Amino acid sequence: MPKSIRAALCHRHGDPLSVETITLRDPGEGEVEVRLEAVAICHSDISYMDGAWGGALPAVYGHEAAGRVTVVGPGVAGVTEGDRVIVTLAKSCGACPSCASAQPMYCGGNQPEEPVLSNGDGEITKAMNCGAFAEAVVVHASQIAPIGDAIPAEVACLLACGVPTGLGAVINTAQVRPGDKVVVIGAGGVGLNAIQGARIAGAARIVAMDLEEKKLSDALEFGATDTLSATTEKPWKALYKILGGSLADHVFVSVGAIPAYKTALRLLAPRGTAYAVGMPHNGQTTEYEPVIFAATGQGIRGSYLGELVLKRDIPWMVDLYGQGRLKLDELISNRWSFDQINEAIADTRTGQARRNVIVF
């Protein structure tokens, strides 16, 4: 039976969300229903809410969630009612070349699904494949991963996006090795996890760059060996001194700011690579000279959601957290009730929060 749930709806880009009662349909073939315990607020949600990447309205955003499976749809194996899971935006078919190559983030085989959310006026968009600013969700079974009962929900939900986006960019995409020299531009929620990833991978030097001194201090707490203010004139010269006469093997841009992308390429050593992790708004561009890449062997590539393989990587991250080797509690700035969601979003907009979490 379809059920009534409370959800935070966006009716017009840029407006505050409206917490309303809507209808959630039952899971179909290959789907599960998850009653949410916590959902974090990601800057991607805010970009979508503001209309930066389009999308049909009304919509329910939210994609960084944790909860408990309440209904298992037909054709779903390996999942049981009562399982605690994270819920991600990463929907994969399991059969296309990307999925077969352990790259489900780039799945090309997903098919459209029947509408999941509705109200008296018609269909409501389940944004980012999740619609997790709500008490419950119906998602494809490929979008969940088990987390066990030991990890708190407000911590576990961070594993659905912010943590693997940064950590995975370092471990999965760049495959940073012991001795490598790393720069992370932007020491917010994603950047701090890129720093953690570099520490776990054994990078020799991890240099954090940001505009704010507070965030540079945070970076040291999470494993940076050095910091460099993003306001520094010709930061590549300062980096050269920090690294003892060389530049970086890897530069991770964890923010969607075009100036950061312009700077990143200047920080690379020969054969170094810059990684596009933070997402600028549609239509924003930057320029580069291809001849430099050709002459130096440098490159730039993207990393979407840390190239996460859910059932491989999430248990590993949960275990690292249990060992005290992965900082998660420290990422939470504040916990909010569902009715405070607009206050939590406003606080996130200030850029000061690592992660704000809604606890149901």
mmCIF file of C-alpha atoms in Angstrom:
data_model
loop_
_atom_site.group_PDB
_atom_site.id
_atom_site.type_symbol
_atom_site.label_atom_id
_atom_site.label_comp_id
_atom_site.label_asym_id
_atom_site.label_seq_id
_atom_site.Cartn_x
_atom_site.Cartn_y
_atom_site.Cartn_z
ATOM 1 C CA MET A 1 0.000 0.000 0.000
ATOM 2 C CA PRO A 2 1.312 3.496 -0.816
ATOM 3 C CA LYS A 3 1.960 5.461 2.356
ATOM 4 C CA SER A 4 1.951 9.049 3.533
ATOM 5 C CA ILE A 5 5.297 10.547 4.532
ATOM 6 C CA ARG A 6 6.580 13.981 5.381
ATOM 7 C CA ALA A 7 9.022 15.457 2.867
ATOM 8 C CA ALA A 8 10.693 18.818 2.226
ATOM 9 C CA LEU A 9 9.546 20.062 -1.185
ATOM 10 C CA CYS A 10 11.150 22.625 -3.460
ATOM 11 C CA HIS A 11 8.410 24.385 -5.429
ATOM 12 C CA ARG A 12 10.553 27.145 -6.912
ATOM 13 C CA HIS A 13 14.326 27.355 -7.291
ATOM 14 C CA GLY A 14 15.842 29.571 -4.618
ATOM 15 C CA ASP A 15 12.855 29.451 -2.266
ATOM 16 C CA PRO A 16 12.878 27.807 1.177
ATOM 17 C CA LEU A 17 11.717 24.196 1.261
ATOM 18 C CA SER A 18 8.207 23.349 2.425
ATOM 19 C CA VAL A 19 7.706 20.352 4.733
ATOM 20 C CA GLU A 20 4.509 18.650 3.536
ATOM 21 C CA THR A 21 2.739 15.301 3.630
ATOM 22 C CA ILE A 22 3.026 13.446 0.307
ATOM 23 C CA THR A 23 2.556 9.892 -0.987
ATOM 24 C CA LEU A 24 5.352 7.338 -1.387
ATOM 25 C CA ARG A 25 4.530 4.345 -3.587
ATOM 26 C CA ASP A 26 5.463 0.758 -2.781
ATOM 27 C CA PRO A 27 8.780 -0.668 -4.026
ATOM 28 C CA GLY A 28 8.644 -2.252 -7.462
ATOM 29 C CA GLU A 29 10.875 -4.822 -9.101
ATOM 30 C CA GLY A 30 14.456 -4.472 -7.860
ATOM 31 C CA GLU A 31 13.591 -1.725 -5.337
ATOM 32 C CA VAL A 32 13.545 -1.304 -1.571
ATOM 33 C CA GLU A 33 11.902 1.067 0.856
ATOM 34 C CA VAL A 34 14.100 2.604 3.542
ATOM 35 C CA ARG A 35 12.825 4.455 6.600
ATOM 36 C CA LEU A 36 15.446 7.163 7.127
ATOM 37 C CA GLU A 37 17.225 7.860 10.398
ATOM 38 C CA ALA A 38 19.454 10.715 9.200
ATOM 39 C CA VAL A 39 20.283 12.716 6.080
ATOM 40 C CA ALA A 40 23.159 15.151 5.590
ATOM 41 C CA ILE A 41 22.991 18.389 3.613
ATOM 42 C CA CYS A 42 25.428 18.514 0.722
ATOM 43 C CA HIS A 43 26.278 21.618 -1.303
ATOM 44 C CA SER A 44 25.090 19.706 -4.379
ATOM 45 C CA ASP A 45 21.588 19.705 -2.900
ATOM 46 C CA ILE A 46 21.793 23.475 -2.524
ATOM 47 C CA SER A 47 23.057 23.921 -6.094
ATOM 48 C CA TYR A 48 20.088 21.932 -7.384
ATOM 49 C CA MET A 49 17.698 23.864 -5.134
ATOM 50 C CA ASP A 50 19.057 27.104 -6.568
ATOM 51 C CA GLY A 51 18.560 25.899 -10.147
ATOM 52 C CA ALA A 52 22.261 25.649 -11.008
ATOM 53 C CA TRP A 53 21.815 22.289 -12.745
ATOM 54 C CA GLY A 54 18.155 22.448 -13.769
ATOM 55 C CA GLY A 55 15.591 19.777 -12.972
ATOM 56 C CA ALA A 56 11.802 19.527 -12.859
ATOM 57 C CA LEU A 57 9.777 20.925 -9.951
ATOM 58 C CA PRO A 58 8.289 20.291 -7.461
ATOM 59 C CA ALA A 59 11.139 18.127 -6.239
ATOM 60 C CA VAL A 60 12.471 16.463 -3.128
ATOM 61 C CA TYR A 61 16.258 16.750 -2.851
ATOM 62 C CA GLY A 62 18.639 15.013 -0.462
ATOM 63 C CA HIS A 63 20.981 12.160 -1.339
ATOM 64 C CA GLU A 64 23.242 11.473 1.666
ATOM 65 C CA ALA A 65 21.152 9.282 3.944
ATOM 66 C CA ALA A 66 21.086 6.316 6.297
ATOM 67 C CA GLY A 67 18.207 4.268 7.612
ATOM 68 C CA ARG A 68 16.605 0.868 7.948
ATOM 69 C CA VAL A 69 15.054 -1.259 5.190
ATOM 70 C CA THR A 70 11.308 -1.559 5.775
ATOM 71 C CA VAL A 71 10.081 -3.215 2.554
ATOM 72 C CA VAL A 72 11.962 -5.384 0.064
ATOM 73 C CA GLY A 73 10.561 -5.384 -3.449
ATOM 74 C CA PRO A 74 10.355 -8.386 -5.797
ATOM 75 C CA GLY A 75 13.591 -9.581 -7.385
ATOM 76 C CA VAL A 76 15.859 -8.174 -4.660
ATOM 77 C CA ALA A 77 18.396 -10.598 -3.191
ATOM 78 C CA GLY A 78 20.786 -10.179 -0.258
ATOM 79 C CA VAL A 79 18.645 -7.561 1.521
ATOM 80 C CA THR A 80 16.350 -8.205 4.492
ATOM 81 C CA GLU A 81 13.785 -6.059 6.227
ATOM 82 C CA GLY A 82 15.456 -4.443 9.219
ATOM 83 C CA ASP A 83 18.898 -4.108 7.607
ATOM 84 C CA ARG A 84 20.603 -0.783 8.346
ATOM 85 C CA VAL A 85 21.940 0.768 5.159
ATOM 86 C CA ILE A 86 23.163 3.953 3.581
ATOM 87 C CA VAL A 87 21.209 5.358 0.639
ATOM 88 C CA THR A 88 23.151 6.949 -2.226
ATOM 89 C CA LEU A 89 22.406 8.578 -5.571
ATOM 90 C CA ALA A 90 24.539 5.944 -7.319
ATOM 91 C CA LYS A 91 22.077 3.801 -9.262
ATOM 92 C CA SER A 92 23.648 1.067 -11.375
ATOM 93 C CA CYS A 93 22.340 -1.658 -13.675
ATOM 94 C CA GLY A 94 25.073 -4.209 -12.919
ATOM 95 C CA ALA A 95 25.317 -5.317 -16.543
ATOM 96 C CA CYS A 96 26.749 -2.513 -18.713
ATOM 97 C CA PRO A 97 30.487 -2.243 -19.527
ATOM 98 C CA SER A 98 31.059 0.299 -16.736
ATOM 99 C CA CYS A 99 29.394 -1.886 -14.111
ATOM 100 C CA ALA A 100 31.245 -4.958 -15.383
ATOM 101 C CA SER A 101 34.512 -3.014 -14.987
ATOM 102 C CA ALA A 102 33.838 -2.094 -11.339
ATOM 103 C CA GLN A 103 32.952 1.485 -12.328
ATOM 104 C CA PRO A 104 29.237 1.633 -11.453
ATOM 105 C CA MET A 105 29.399 5.418 -10.959
ATOM 106 C CA TYR A 106 29.513 5.734 -14.746
ATOM 107 C CA CYS A 107 26.695 3.231 -15.393
ATOM 108 C CA GLY A 108 25.138 3.617 -18.828
ATOM 109 C CA GLY A 109 22.389 1.040 -18.495
ATOM 110 C CA ASN A 110 19.855 2.600 -16.137
ATOM 111 C CA GLN A 111 16.249 2.638 -17.276
ATOM 112 C CA PRO A 112 13.581 5.201 -16.336
ATOM 113 C CA GLU A 113 11.544 4.257 -13.267
ATOM 114 C CA GLU A 114 7.896 4.726 -12.427
ATOM 115 C CA PRO A 115 7.216 7.912 -10.417
ATOM 116 C CA VAL A 116 7.847 7.340 -6.713
ATOM 117 C CA LEU A 117 6.479 10.511 -5.087
ATOM 118 C CA SER A 118 3.175 12.301 -5.597
ATOM 119 C CA ASN A 119 0.566 14.538 -4.007
ATOM 120 C CA GLY A 120 -2.890 15.734 -4.952
ATOM 121 C CA ASP A 121 -1.442 17.860 -7.733
ATOM 122 C CA GLY A 122 0.470 15.039 -9.436
ATOM 123 C CA GLU A 123 3.999 13.645 -9.645
ATOM 124 C CA ILE A 124 6.882 14.992 -7.539
ATOM 125 C CA THR A 125 10.457 14.650 -8.777
ATOM 126 C CA LYS A 126 12.662 12.279 -6.784
ATOM 127 C CA ALA A 127 15.792 14.351 -7.318
ATOM 128 C CA MET A 128 19.245 12.795 -7.630
ATOM 129 C CA ASN A 129 17.677 9.296 -7.684
ATOM 130 C CA CYS A 130 16.975 9.634 -3.944
ATOM 131 C CA GLY A 131 14.577 12.286 -2.677
ATOM 132 C CA ALA A 132 16.038 11.800 0.793
ATOM 133 C CA PHE A 133 14.825 15.030 2.422
ATOM 134 C CA ALA A 134 11.956 12.835 3.554
ATOM 135 C CA GLU A 135 11.000 10.349 6.239
ATOM 136 C CA ALA A 136 11.344 7.412 3.825
ATOM 137 C CA VAL A 137 12.538 6.655 0.299
ATOM 138 C CA VAL A 138 12.012 4.026 -2.373
ATOM 139 C CA VAL A 139 15.217 3.406 -4.326
ATOM 140 C CA HIS A 140 16.814 0.785 -6.533
ATOM 141 C CA ALA A 141 18.592 -1.912 -4.513
ATOM 142 C CA SER A 142 21.908 -0.955 -6.171
ATOM 143 C CA GLN A 143 21.765 2.362 -4.272
ATOM 144 C CA ILE A 144 22.117 0.901 -0.796
ATOM 145 C CA ALA A 145 24.965 -0.688 1.157
ATOM 146 C CA PRO A 146 24.854 -2.388 4.571
ATOM 147 C CA ILE A 147 26.424 -0.622 7.545
ATOM 148 C CA GLY A 148 25.533 -2.846 10.504
ATOM 149 C CA ASP A 149 24.084 -1.679 13.801
ATOM 150 C CA ALA A 150 27.156 -0.246 15.549
ATOM 151 C CA ILE A 151 27.660 2.999 13.613
ATOM 152 C CA PRO A 152 25.369 5.956 14.514
ATOM 153 C CA ALA A 153 22.998 7.060 11.756
ATOM 154 C CA GLU A 154 24.178 10.676 11.728
ATOM 155 C CA VAL A 155 27.711 9.412 11.122
ATOM 156 C CA ALA A 156 26.785 6.648 8.687
ATOM 157 C CA CYS A 157 24.893 8.983 6.344
ATOM 158 C CA LEU A 158 28.140 10.815 5.580
ATOM 159 C CA LEU A 159 29.346 7.635 3.856
ATOM 160 C CA ALA A 160 26.707 8.135 1.173
ATOM 161 C CA CYS A 161 28.444 11.070 -0.539
ATOM 162 C CA GLY A 162 30.814 13.504 1.167
ATOM 163 C CA VAL A 163 33.228 10.951 2.606
ATOM 164 C CA PRO A 164 33.585 8.642 -0.425
ATOM 165 C CA THR A 165 33.712 11.595 -2.836
ATOM 166 C CA GLY A 166 36.913 12.849 -1.205
ATOM 167 C CA LEU A 167 38.357 9.579 0.047
ATOM 168 C CA GLY A 168 37.531 7.721 -3.151
ATOM 169 C CA ALA A 169 39.035 10.390 -5.400
ATOM 170 C CA VAL A 170 42.359 9.747 -3.668
ATOM 171 C CA ILE A 171 42.162 5.971 -3.216
ATOM 172 C CA ASN A 172 40.127 4.819 -6.223
ATOM 173 C CA THR A 173 40.655 7.468 -8.908
ATOM 174 C CA ALA A 174 44.172 8.746 -8.294
ATOM 175 C CA GLN A 175 45.454 5.609 -6.543
ATOM 176 C CA VAL A 176 47.808 7.739 -4.462
ATOM 177 C CA ARG A 177 50.791 5.727 -3.268
ATOM 178 C CA PRO A 178 53.145 6.038 -0.296
ATOM 179 C CA GLY A 179 55.607 8.855 -0.944
ATOM 180 C CA ASP A 180 53.385 10.857 -3.294
ATOM 181 C CA LYS A 181 52.964 14.599 -2.837
ATOM 182 C CA VAL A 182 49.365 15.773 -2.693
ATOM 183 C CA VAL A 183 47.582 19.134 -2.738
ATOM 184 C CA VAL A 184 43.919 19.472 -1.794
ATOM 185 C CA ILE A 185 42.252 22.741 -2.782
ATOM 186 C CA GLY A 186 39.300 23.423 -0.506
ATOM 187 C CA ALA A 187 39.210 22.116 3.055
ATOM 188 C CA GLY A 188 35.452 21.760 3.430
ATOM 189 C CA GLY A 189 33.514 18.523 3.865
ATOM 190 C CA VAL A 190 34.821 16.847 0.700
ATOM 191 C CA GLY A 191 38.333 18.276 0.934
ATOM 192 C CA LEU A 192 38.830 17.051 4.491
ATOM 193 C CA ASN A 193 38.020 13.557 3.294
ATOM 194 C CA ALA A 194 40.470 13.843 0.414
ATOM 195 C CA ILE A 195 43.051 14.791 3.046
ATOM 196 C CA GLN A 196 42.064 11.748 5.102
ATOM 197 C CA GLY A 197 42.398 9.582 2.003
ATOM 198 C CA ALA A 198 45.897 10.884 1.314
ATOM 199 C CA ARG A 199 46.882 10.213 4.922
ATOM 200 C CA ILE A 200 45.516 6.668 4.782
ATOM 201 C CA ALA A 201 47.272 6.079 1.439
ATOM 202 C CA GLY A 202 50.625 7.111 2.941
ATOM 203 C CA ALA A 203 51.263 10.315 0.989
ATOM 204 C CA ALA A 204 54.574 11.911 1.967
ATOM 205 C CA ARG A 205 53.230 15.471 2.026
ATOM 206 C CA ILE A 206 49.620 16.647 2.058
ATOM 207 C CA VAL A 207 49.201 20.374 1.462
ATOM 208 C CA ALA A 208 45.776 21.899 2.123
ATOM 209 C CA MET A 209 44.760 25.136 0.391
ATOM 210 C CA ASP A 210 41.821 27.299 1.389
ATOM 211 C CA LEU A 211 40.820 30.932 1.722
ATOM 212 C CA GLU A 212 39.994 30.612 5.428
ATOM 213 C CA GLU A 213 42.448 30.095 8.267
ATOM 214 C CA LYS A 214 39.876 28.114 10.265
ATOM 215 C CA LYS A 215 39.590 25.561 7.480
ATOM 216 C CA LEU A 216 43.351 25.306 7.172
ATOM 217 C CA SER A 217 43.449 24.534 10.894
ATOM 218 C CA ASP A 218 40.772 21.856 10.342
ATOM 219 C CA ALA A 219 42.906 20.368 7.575
ATOM 220 C CA LEU A 220 45.811 19.806 9.964
ATOM 221 C CA GLU A 221 43.455 17.990 12.321
ATOM 222 C CA PHE A 222 42.442 15.621 9.512
ATOM 223 C CA GLY A 223 45.966 14.818 8.372
ATOM 224 C CA ALA A 224 47.407 17.650 6.292
ATOM 225 C CA THR A 225 51.156 18.054 6.799
ATOM 226 C CA ASP A 226 51.214 21.641 5.522
ATOM 227 C CA THR A 227 48.829 24.467 4.676
ATOM 228 C CA LEU A 228 48.899 27.211 2.072
ATOM 229 C CA SER A 229 46.525 30.153 1.934
ATOM 230 C CA ALA A 230 44.631 30.352 -1.347
ATOM 231 C CA THR A 231 45.166 34.112 -1.224
ATOM 232 C CA THR A 232 48.919 33.628 -1.693
ATOM 233 C CA GLU A 233 50.277 35.363 -4.776
ATOM 234 C CA LYS A 234 51.779 32.780 -7.129
ATOM 235 C CA PRO A 235 51.033 29.847 -4.810
ATOM 236 C CA TRP A 236 53.017 27.471 -7.028
ATOM 237 C CA LYS A 237 56.200 29.215 -5.892
ATOM 238 C CA ALA A 238 55.235 28.833 -2.243
ATOM 239 C CA LEU A 239 54.334 25.182 -2.858
ATOM 240 C CA TYR A 240 57.720 24.586 -4.489
ATOM 241 C CA LYS A 241 59.389 25.682 -1.249
ATOM 242 C CA ILE A 242 57.026 23.652 0.953
ATOM 243 C CA LEU A 243 57.718 20.504 -1.039
ATOM 244 C CA GLY A 244 61.469 20.999 -0.985
ATOM 245 C CA GLY A 245 62.023 21.895 -4.601
ATOM 246 C CA SER A 246 59.218 20.109 -6.412
ATOM 247 C CA LEU A 247 55.523 20.458 -7.181
ATOM 248 C CA ALA A 248 52.610 18.066 -6.641
ATOM 249 C CA ASP A 249 52.009 14.605 -8.060
ATOM 250 C CA HIS A 250 48.271 14.991 -7.436
ATOM 251 C CA VAL A 251 46.059 18.061 -7.020
ATOM 252 C CA PHE A 252 42.460 17.529 -5.926
ATOM 253 C CA VAL A 253 40.016 20.386 -6.520
ATOM 254 C CA SER A 254 37.270 19.722 -3.996
ATOM 255 C CA VAL A 255 35.315 22.941 -4.587
ATOM 256 C CA GLY A 256 33.284 24.099 -7.559
ATOM 257 C CA ALA A 257 35.125 27.410 -7.896
ATOM 258 C CA ILE A 258 36.636 28.249 -11.277
ATOM 259 C CA PRO A 259 39.645 30.113 -9.791
ATOM 260 C CA ALA A 260 40.586 26.888 -7.983
ATOM 261 C CA TYR A 261 40.621 25.016 -11.293
ATOM 262 C CA LYS A 262 42.798 27.695 -12.851
ATOM 263 C CA THR A 263 45.297 27.445 -10.010
ATOM 264 C CA ALA A 264 45.368 23.644 -9.866
ATOM 265 C CA LEU A 265 47.234 23.119 -13.126
ATOM 266 C CA ARG A 266 50.031 25.470 -12.032
ATOM 267 C CA LEU A 267 50.700 23.321 -8.969
ATOM 268 C CA LEU A 268 51.524 20.123 -10.861
ATOM 269 C CA ALA A 269 54.913 18.501 -11.231
ATOM 270 C CA PRO A 270 55.788 16.902 -14.594
ATOM 271 C CA ARG A 271 53.459 13.913 -15.143
ATOM 272 C CA GLY A 272 51.215 15.166 -12.343
ATOM 273 C CA THR A 273 47.430 15.031 -12.542
ATOM 274 C CA ALA A 274 44.708 17.386 -11.385
ATOM 275 C CA TYR A 275 41.384 15.850 -10.369
ATOM 276 C CA ALA A 276 38.022 17.575 -10.838
ATOM 277 C CA VAL A 277 36.050 16.605 -7.741
ATOM 278 C CA GLY A 278 34.052 19.744 -6.894
ATOM 279 C CA MET A 279 31.412 20.625 -9.488
ATOM 280 C CA PRO A 280 31.054 24.170 -10.883
ATOM 281 C CA HIS A 281 27.645 25.301 -12.115
ATOM 282 C CA ASN A 282 26.556 24.501 -15.654
ATOM 283 C CA GLY A 283 28.097 26.830 -18.209
ATOM 284 C CA GLN A 284 31.107 27.871 -16.138
ATOM 285 C CA THR A 285 34.375 27.358 -18.007
ATOM 286 C CA THR A 286 38.092 27.849 -17.725
ATOM 287 C CA GLU A 287 40.966 27.899 -20.241
ATOM 288 C CA TYR A 288 44.198 25.940 -20.486
ATOM 289 C CA GLU A 289 47.002 25.487 -22.976
ATOM 290 C CA PRO A 290 47.067 21.938 -24.385
ATOM 291 C CA VAL A 291 50.724 22.321 -25.323
ATOM 292 C CA ILE A 292 51.642 22.331 -21.626
ATOM 293 C CA PHE A 293 49.971 18.985 -21.105
ATOM 294 C CA ALA A 294 51.699 17.594 -24.163
ATOM 295 C CA ALA A 295 55.122 18.838 -23.103
ATOM 296 C CA THR A 296 54.908 17.820 -19.428
ATOM 297 C CA GLY A 297 52.852 14.650 -19.455
ATOM 298 C CA GLN A 298 50.379 16.306 -17.104
ATOM 299 C CA GLY A 299 46.659 15.679 -17.166
ATOM 300 C CA ILE A 300 43.285 16.480 -15.694
ATOM 301 C CA ARG A 301 40.482 14.010 -15.087
ATOM 302 C CA GLY A 302 37.221 13.820 -13.232
ATOM 303 C CA SER A 303 36.194 11.711 -10.259
ATOM 304 C CA TYR A 304 32.477 11.222 -9.708
ATOM 305 C CA LEU A 305 31.453 10.194 -6.178
ATOM 306 C CA GLY A 306 34.963 8.866 -5.612
ATOM 307 C CA GLU A 307 34.357 6.112 -8.195
ATOM 308 C CA LEU A 308 32.740 4.274 -5.325
ATOM 309 C CA VAL A 309 31.890 0.578 -5.476
ATOM 310 C CA LEU A 310 29.306 0.437 -2.719
ATOM 311 C CA LYS A 311 29.489 -3.132 -1.501
ATOM 312 C CA ARG A 312 33.283 -3.131 -1.709
ATOM 313 C CA ASP A 313 34.116 0.270 -0.252
ATOM 314 C CA ILE A 314 31.456 0.985 2.392
ATOM 315 C CA PRO A 315 32.280 -2.005 4.642
ATOM 316 C CA TRP A 316 35.944 -0.983 4.457
ATOM 317 C CA MET A 317 35.126 2.584 5.473
ATOM 318 C CA VAL A 318 32.885 1.429 8.322
ATOM 319 C CA ASP A 319 35.741 -0.767 9.542
ATOM 320 C CA LEU A 320 38.234 2.114 9.333
ATOM 321 C CA TYR A 321 35.836 4.219 11.401
ATOM 322 C CA GLY A 322 35.533 1.470 13.982
ATOM 323 C CA GLN A 323 39.329 1.317 14.236
ATOM 324 C CA GLY A 324 39.531 5.081 14.762
ATOM 325 C CA ARG A 325 41.452 5.565 11.512
ATOM 326 C CA LEU A 326 38.675 7.431 9.669
ATOM 327 C CA LYS A 327 37.318 10.582 11.297
ATOM 328 C CA LEU A 328 33.551 10.838 10.875
ATOM 329 C CA ASP A 329 32.125 12.236 14.130
ATOM 330 C CA GLU A 330 34.424 15.221 13.707
ATOM 331 C CA LEU A 331 32.834 16.029 10.349
ATOM 332 C CA ILE A 332 29.445 16.827 11.896
ATOM 333 C CA SER A 333 29.002 20.508 12.640
ATOM 334 C CA ASN A 334 25.417 20.393 13.929
ATOM 335 C CA ARG A 335 22.448 18.057 14.246
ATOM 336 C CA TRP A 336 19.002 19.406 13.345
ATOM 337 C CA SER A 337 15.403 18.207 13.456
ATOM 338 C CA PHE A 338 13.513 17.729 10.192
ATOM 339 C CA ASP A 339 11.411 20.823 10.865
ATOM 340 C CA GLN A 340 14.653 22.830 11.075
ATOM 341 C CA ILE A 341 15.779 21.868 7.589
ATOM 342 C CA ASN A 342 15.704 25.414 6.207
ATOM 343 C CA GLU A 343 17.792 26.638 9.137
ATOM 344 C CA ALA A 344 20.272 23.831 8.503
ATOM 345 C CA ILE A 345 20.448 24.753 4.819
ATOM 346 C CA ALA A 346 20.995 28.422 5.656
ATOM 347 C CA ASP A 347 23.817 27.437 8.004
ATOM 348 C CA THR A 348 25.366 25.279 5.269
ATOM 349 C CA ARG A 349 25.237 28.212 2.850
ATOM 350 C CA THR A 350 27.593 30.188 5.097
ATOM 351 C CA GLY A 351 30.379 27.795 4.121
ATOM 352 C CA GLN A 352 31.411 27.309 7.739
ATOM 353 C CA ALA A 353 29.837 23.901 8.353
ATOM 354 C CA ARG A 354 31.688 20.688 7.646
ATOM 355 C CA ARG A 355 28.381 18.797 7.445
ATOM 356 C CA ASN A 356 24.948 19.584 8.864
ATOM 357 C CA VAL A 357 22.828 16.510 9.536
ATOM 358 C CA ILE A 358 19.062 16.143 9.840
ATOM 359 C CA VAL A 359 18.185 13.494 12.423
ATOM 360 C CA PHE A 360 14.720 11.934 12.205
#
